[in-house]
CSV table of C-alpha atoms in Angstrom, one decimal:
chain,number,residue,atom,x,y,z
H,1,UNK,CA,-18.2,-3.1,-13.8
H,2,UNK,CA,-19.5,-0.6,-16.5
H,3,UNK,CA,-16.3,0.9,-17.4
H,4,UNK,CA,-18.2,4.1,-18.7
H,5,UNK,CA,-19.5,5.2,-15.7
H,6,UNK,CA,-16.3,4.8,-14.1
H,7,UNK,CA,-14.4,8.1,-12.2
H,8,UNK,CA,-12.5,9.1,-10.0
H,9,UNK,CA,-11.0,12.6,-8.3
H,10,UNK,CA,-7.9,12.6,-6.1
H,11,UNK,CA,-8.4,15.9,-3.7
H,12,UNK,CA,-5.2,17.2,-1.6
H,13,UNK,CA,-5.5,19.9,1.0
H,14,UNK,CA,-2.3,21.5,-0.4
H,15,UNK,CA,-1.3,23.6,-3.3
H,16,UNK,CA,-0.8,22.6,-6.8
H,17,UNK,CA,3.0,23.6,-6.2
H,18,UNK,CA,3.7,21.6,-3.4
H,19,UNK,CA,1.4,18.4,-4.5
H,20,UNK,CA,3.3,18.2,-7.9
H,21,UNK,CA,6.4,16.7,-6.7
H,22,UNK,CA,4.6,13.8,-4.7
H,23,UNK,CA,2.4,13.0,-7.3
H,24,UNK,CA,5.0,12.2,-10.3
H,25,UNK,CA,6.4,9.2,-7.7
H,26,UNK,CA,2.4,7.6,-8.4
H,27,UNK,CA,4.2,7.0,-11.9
H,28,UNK,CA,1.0,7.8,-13.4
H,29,UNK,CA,-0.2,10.4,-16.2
H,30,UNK,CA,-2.6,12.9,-14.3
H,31,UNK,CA,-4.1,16.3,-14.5
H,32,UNK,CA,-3.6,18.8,-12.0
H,33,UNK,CA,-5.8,21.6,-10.7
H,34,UNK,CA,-6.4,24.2,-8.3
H,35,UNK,CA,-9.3,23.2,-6.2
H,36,UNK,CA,-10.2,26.5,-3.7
H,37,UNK,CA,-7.4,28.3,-1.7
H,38,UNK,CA,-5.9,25.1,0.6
H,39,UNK,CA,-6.8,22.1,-2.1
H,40,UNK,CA,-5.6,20.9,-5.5
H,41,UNK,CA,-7.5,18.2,-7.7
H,42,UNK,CA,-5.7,15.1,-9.5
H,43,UNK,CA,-7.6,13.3,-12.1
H,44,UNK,CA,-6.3,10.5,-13.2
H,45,UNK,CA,-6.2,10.2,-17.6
H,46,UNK,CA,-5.8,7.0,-17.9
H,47,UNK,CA,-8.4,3.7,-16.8
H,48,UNK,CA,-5.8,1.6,-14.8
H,49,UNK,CA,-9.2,-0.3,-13.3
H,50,UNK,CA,-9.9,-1.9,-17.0
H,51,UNK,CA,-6.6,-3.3,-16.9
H,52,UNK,CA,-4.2,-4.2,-19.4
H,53,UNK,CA,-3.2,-6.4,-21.7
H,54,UNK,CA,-1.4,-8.5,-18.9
H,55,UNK,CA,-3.1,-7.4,-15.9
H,56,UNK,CA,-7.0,-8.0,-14.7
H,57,UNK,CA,-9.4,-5.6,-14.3
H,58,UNK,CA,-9.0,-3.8,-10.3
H,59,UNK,CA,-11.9,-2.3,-8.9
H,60,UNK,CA,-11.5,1.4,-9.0
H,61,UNK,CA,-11.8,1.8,-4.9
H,62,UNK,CA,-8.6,-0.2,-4.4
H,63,UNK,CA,-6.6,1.5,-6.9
H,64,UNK,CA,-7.8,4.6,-6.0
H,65,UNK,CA,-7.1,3.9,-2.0
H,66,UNK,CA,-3.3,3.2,-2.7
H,67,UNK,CA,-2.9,6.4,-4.5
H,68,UNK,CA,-4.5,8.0,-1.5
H,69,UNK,CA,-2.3,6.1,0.7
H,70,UNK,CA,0.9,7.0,-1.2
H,71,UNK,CA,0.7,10.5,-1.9
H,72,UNK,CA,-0.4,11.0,2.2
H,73,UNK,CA,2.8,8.8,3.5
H,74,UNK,CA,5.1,11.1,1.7
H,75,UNK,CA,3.4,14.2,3.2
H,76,UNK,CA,2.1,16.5,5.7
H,77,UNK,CA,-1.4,17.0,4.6
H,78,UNK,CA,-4.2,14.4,4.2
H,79,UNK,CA,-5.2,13.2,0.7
H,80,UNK,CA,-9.2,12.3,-0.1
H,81,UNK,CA,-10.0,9.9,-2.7
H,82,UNK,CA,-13.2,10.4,-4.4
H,83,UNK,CA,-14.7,6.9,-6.4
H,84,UNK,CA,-17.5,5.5,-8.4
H,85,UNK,CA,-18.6,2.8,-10.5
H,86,UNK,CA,-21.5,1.5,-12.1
H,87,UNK,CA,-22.7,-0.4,-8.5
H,88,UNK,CA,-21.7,1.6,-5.8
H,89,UNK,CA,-19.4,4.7,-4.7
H,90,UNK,CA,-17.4,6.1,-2.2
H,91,UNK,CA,-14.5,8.0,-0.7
H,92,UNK,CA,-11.0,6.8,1.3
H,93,UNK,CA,-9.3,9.8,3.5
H,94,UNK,CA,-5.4,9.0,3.9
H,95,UNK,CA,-3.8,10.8,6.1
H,96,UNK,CA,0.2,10.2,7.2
H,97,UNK,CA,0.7,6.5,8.3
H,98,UNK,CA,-2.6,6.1,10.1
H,99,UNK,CA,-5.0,4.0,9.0
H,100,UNK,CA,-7.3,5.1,5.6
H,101,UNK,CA,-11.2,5.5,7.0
H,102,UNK,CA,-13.6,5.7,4.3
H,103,UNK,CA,-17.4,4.9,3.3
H,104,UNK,CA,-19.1,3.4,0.8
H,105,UNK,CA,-22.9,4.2,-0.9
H,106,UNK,CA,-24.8,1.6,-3.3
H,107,UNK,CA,-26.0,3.0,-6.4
H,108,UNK,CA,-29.4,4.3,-5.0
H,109,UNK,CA,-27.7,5.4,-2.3
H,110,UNK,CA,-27.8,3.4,0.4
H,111,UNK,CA,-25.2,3.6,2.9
H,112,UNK,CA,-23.3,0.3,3.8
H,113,UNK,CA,-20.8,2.1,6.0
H,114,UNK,CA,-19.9,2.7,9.5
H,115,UNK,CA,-21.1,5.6,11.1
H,116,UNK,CA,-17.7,5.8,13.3
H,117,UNK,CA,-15.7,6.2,9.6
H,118,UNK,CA,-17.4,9.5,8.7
H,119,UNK,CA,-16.5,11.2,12.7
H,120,UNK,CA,-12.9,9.9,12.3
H,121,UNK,CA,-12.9,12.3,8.8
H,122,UNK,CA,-14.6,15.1,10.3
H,123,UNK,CA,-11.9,14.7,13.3
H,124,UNK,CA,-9.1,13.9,10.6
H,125,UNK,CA,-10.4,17.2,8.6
H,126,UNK,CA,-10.5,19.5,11.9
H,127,UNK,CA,-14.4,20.0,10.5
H,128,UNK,CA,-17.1,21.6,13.2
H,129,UNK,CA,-17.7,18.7,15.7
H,130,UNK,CA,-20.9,20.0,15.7
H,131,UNK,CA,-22.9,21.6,12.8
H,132,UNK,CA,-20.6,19.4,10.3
H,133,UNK,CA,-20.5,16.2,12.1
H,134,UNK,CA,-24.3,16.5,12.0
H,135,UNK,CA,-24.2,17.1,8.1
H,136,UNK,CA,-22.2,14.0,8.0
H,137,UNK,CA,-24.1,12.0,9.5
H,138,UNK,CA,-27.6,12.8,7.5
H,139,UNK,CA,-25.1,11.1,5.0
H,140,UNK,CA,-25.8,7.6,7.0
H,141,UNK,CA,-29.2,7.6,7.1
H,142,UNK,CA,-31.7,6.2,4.4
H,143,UNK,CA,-33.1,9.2,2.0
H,144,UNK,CA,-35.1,7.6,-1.4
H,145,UNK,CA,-34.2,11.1,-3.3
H,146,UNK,CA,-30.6,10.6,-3.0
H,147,UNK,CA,-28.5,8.7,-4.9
H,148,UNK,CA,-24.8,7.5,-4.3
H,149,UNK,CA,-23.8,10.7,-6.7
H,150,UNK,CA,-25.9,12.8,-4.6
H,151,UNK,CA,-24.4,11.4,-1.4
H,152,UNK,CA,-20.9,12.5,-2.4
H,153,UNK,CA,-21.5,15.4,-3.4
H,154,UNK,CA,-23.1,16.1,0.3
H,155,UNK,CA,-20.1,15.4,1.4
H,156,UNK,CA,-18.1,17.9,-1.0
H,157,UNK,CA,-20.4,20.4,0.5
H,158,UNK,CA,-19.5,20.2,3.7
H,159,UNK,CA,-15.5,20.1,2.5
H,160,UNK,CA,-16.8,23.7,0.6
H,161,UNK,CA,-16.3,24.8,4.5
H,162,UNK,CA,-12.5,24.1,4.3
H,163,UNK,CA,-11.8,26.2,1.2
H,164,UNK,CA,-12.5,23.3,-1.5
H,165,UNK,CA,-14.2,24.1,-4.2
H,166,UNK,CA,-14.2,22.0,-7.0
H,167,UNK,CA,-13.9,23.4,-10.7
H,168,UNK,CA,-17.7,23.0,-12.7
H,169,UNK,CA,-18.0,19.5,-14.3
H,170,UNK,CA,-15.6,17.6,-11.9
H,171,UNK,CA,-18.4,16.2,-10.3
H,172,UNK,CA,-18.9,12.3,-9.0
H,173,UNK,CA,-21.0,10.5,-11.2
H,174,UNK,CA,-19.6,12.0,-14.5
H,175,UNK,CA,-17.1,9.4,-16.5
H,176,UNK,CA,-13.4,9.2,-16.3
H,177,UNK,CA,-12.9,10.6,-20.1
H,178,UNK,CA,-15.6,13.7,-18.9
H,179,UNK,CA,-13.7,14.4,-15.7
H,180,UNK,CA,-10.4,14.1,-17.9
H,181,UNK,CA,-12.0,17.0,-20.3
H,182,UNK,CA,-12.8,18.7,-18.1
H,183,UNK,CA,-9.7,19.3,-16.4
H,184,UNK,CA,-7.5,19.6,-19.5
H,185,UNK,CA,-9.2,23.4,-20.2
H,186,UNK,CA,-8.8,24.6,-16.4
H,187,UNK,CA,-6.7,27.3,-16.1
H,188,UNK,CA,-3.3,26.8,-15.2
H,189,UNK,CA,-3.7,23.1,-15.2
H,190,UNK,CA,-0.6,20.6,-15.4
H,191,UNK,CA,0.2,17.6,-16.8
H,192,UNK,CA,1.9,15.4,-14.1
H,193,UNK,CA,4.1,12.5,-16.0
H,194,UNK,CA,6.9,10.1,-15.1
H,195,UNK,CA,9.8,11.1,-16.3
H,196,UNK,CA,12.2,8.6,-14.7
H,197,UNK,CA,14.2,8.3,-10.8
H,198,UNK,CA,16.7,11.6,-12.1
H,199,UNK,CA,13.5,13.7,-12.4
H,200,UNK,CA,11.5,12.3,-9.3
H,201,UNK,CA,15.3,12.5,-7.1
H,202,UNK,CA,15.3,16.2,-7.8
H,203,UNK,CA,11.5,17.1,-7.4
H,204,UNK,CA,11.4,15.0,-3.9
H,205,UNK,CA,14.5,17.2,-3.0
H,206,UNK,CA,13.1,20.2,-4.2
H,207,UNK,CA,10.1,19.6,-2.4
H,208,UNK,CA,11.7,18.7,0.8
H,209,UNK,CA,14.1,22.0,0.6
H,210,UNK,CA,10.7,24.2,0.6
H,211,UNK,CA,8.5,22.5,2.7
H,212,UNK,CA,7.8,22.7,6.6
H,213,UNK,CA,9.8,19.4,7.5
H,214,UNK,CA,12.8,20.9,6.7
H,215,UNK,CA,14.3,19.9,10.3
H,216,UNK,CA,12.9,16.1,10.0
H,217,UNK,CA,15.5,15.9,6.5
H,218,UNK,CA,18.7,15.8,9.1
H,219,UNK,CA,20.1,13.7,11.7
H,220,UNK,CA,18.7,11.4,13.9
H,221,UNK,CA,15.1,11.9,13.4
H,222,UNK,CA,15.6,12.1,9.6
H,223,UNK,CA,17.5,8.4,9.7
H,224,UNK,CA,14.7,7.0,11.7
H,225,UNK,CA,11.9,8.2,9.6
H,226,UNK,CA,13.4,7.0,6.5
H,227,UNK,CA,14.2,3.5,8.3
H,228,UNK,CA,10.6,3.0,8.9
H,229,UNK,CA,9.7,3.8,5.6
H,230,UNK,CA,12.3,1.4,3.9
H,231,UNK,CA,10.2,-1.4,6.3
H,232,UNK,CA,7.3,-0.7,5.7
H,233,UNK,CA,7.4,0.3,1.8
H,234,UNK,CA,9.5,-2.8,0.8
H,235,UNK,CA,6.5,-5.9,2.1
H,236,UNK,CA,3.9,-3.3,0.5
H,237,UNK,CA,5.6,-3.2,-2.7
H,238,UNK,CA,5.9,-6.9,-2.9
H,239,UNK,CA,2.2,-7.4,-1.7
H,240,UNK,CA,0.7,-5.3,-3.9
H,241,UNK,CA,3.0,-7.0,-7.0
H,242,UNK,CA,1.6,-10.2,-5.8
H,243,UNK,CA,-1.6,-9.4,-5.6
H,244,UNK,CA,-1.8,-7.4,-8.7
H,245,UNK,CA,-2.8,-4.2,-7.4
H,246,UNK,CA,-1.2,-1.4,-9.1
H,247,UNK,CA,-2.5,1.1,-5.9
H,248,UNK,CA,-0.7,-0.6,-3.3
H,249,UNK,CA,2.3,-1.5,-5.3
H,250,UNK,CA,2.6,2.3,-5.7
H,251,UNK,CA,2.1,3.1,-1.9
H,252,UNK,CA,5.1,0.9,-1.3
H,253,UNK,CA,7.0,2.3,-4.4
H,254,UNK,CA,6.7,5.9,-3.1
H,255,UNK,CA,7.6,4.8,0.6
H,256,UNK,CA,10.6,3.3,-0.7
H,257,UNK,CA,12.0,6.2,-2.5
H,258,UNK,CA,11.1,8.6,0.5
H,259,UNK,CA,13.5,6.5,2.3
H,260,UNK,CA,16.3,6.1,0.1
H,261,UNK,CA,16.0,9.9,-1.2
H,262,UNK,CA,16.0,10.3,2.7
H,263,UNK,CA,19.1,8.5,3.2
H,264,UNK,CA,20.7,9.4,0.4
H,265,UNK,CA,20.1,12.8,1.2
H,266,UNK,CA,21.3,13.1,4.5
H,267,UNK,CA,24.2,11.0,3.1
H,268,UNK,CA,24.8,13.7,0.4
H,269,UNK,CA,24.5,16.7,3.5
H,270,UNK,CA,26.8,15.5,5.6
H,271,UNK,CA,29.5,14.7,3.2
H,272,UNK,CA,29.1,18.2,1.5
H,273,UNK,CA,29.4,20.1,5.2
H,274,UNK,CA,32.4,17.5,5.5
H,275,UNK,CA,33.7,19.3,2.6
């Protein structure tokens, strides 16, 4: 992999203010960014795909899949992950706990998905089963003018029809410290660090308080949402340390916390209303 031509965009159909919360649980440094009316960009400012000093190099479509995966399990809007590398590119869409559909170009474009993936994100989107389906589609077929940057940025066209529109410069093909530049002069941009479990406790709070599944953080339903996430985030996290991958390490990471914050906070609820 040629780390230099290396990028990668997060795009959430949510506002900045309501994406910040879920994002400091990826435990990574990012930049934050309006995006259009109804989406927010991350870009990530670090390489986690080069490695470390301890760790091998991850190709940039894993990582970038559990971050996708993560941020979406935790919330009530889907999450697109945006990816390219020096041989091919591509997108995943994550969207709750159903399974991430995504595609995949070669460098000179040429598509080496399946056609079925692209109609599950139009459906997943709520995109025109028609005239943007069909825009899709010209995405599958072979075209000797368009490249694998070309072919992604076909598809942030048709996304333009949803509201997204992405600020000048973040654009796939550029590298990871151009995107990263980029973002840092946006307007009202924001740095989105770790600052350790006391911060992330109160931000997933605060994000639950304002958001619209207030009535899932109580009771019954509440208990057996955060159930489900303790089982399923618990053998993720331990696959993903096992196998190295920092993505899906952090998808289990973040579905653990949702469901000890979850009990913890109905836990907390009851015994104040007790008082």
């Amino acid at each position: 992999m040629n780390a230099t031509s290396t990028g990668a965009l997060l795009l959430c159909r949510a506002d900045p203010e309501t994406v910040r919360p879920l994002a400091h649980l990826l435990r990574e440094q990012m930049l934050l960014a309006r995006a259009g009316e109804e989406w927010s960009v991350l870009v990530p400012e670090g390489k986690p795909w080069n490695g470390g000093a301890e760790q091998d190099p991850e190709p940039v479509d894993r990582i970038l899949g559990g971050w996708a995966t993560a941020l979406a399990v935790g919330s009530t809007w889907p999450v697109l992950a945006l990816w390219w590398d020096a041989d091919r590119a591509g997108f995943t869409l994550a969207a709750g706990f159903r399974r991430p559909v995504g595609y995949i170009w070669l460098t000179d474009g040429t598509p080496v998905g399946e056609d079925e993936a692209l109609r599950t994100f139009a459906v997943r989107l709520g995109l025109d089963p028609v005239l943007d389906v069909q825009a899709l589609e010209e995405l599958t077929r072979p075209d000797p003018d368009a490249d694998a940057d070309a072919r992604l940025r076909g598809l942030l066209a048709v996304l333009t029809r949803t509201g997204l529109t992405l600020p000048a410069g973040l654009s796939p093909g550029e590298s990871a410290d151009r995107l990263r530049s980029v973002a840092a002069v946006q307007r009202e941009v924001d740095r989105v660090e770790w600052a350790g479990w006391r911060d992330a406790v109160r931000v997933e709070l605060d994000a639950v308080e304002s958001s619209r599944i207030g009535p899932w953080v109580r009771g019954p339903r509440a208990r057996a949402v955060a159930a489900a996430q303790l089982a399923a985030g618990l053998p993720l996290l331990l696959w993903g340390a096992r196998r190295r991958s920092g993505g899906w390490a952090a998808a289990g990471a973040v579905l653990l916390a949702q469901g000890v914050l979850g009990l913890v906070y109905e836990r907390a609820r009851a015994g104040a209303d007790a008082s």
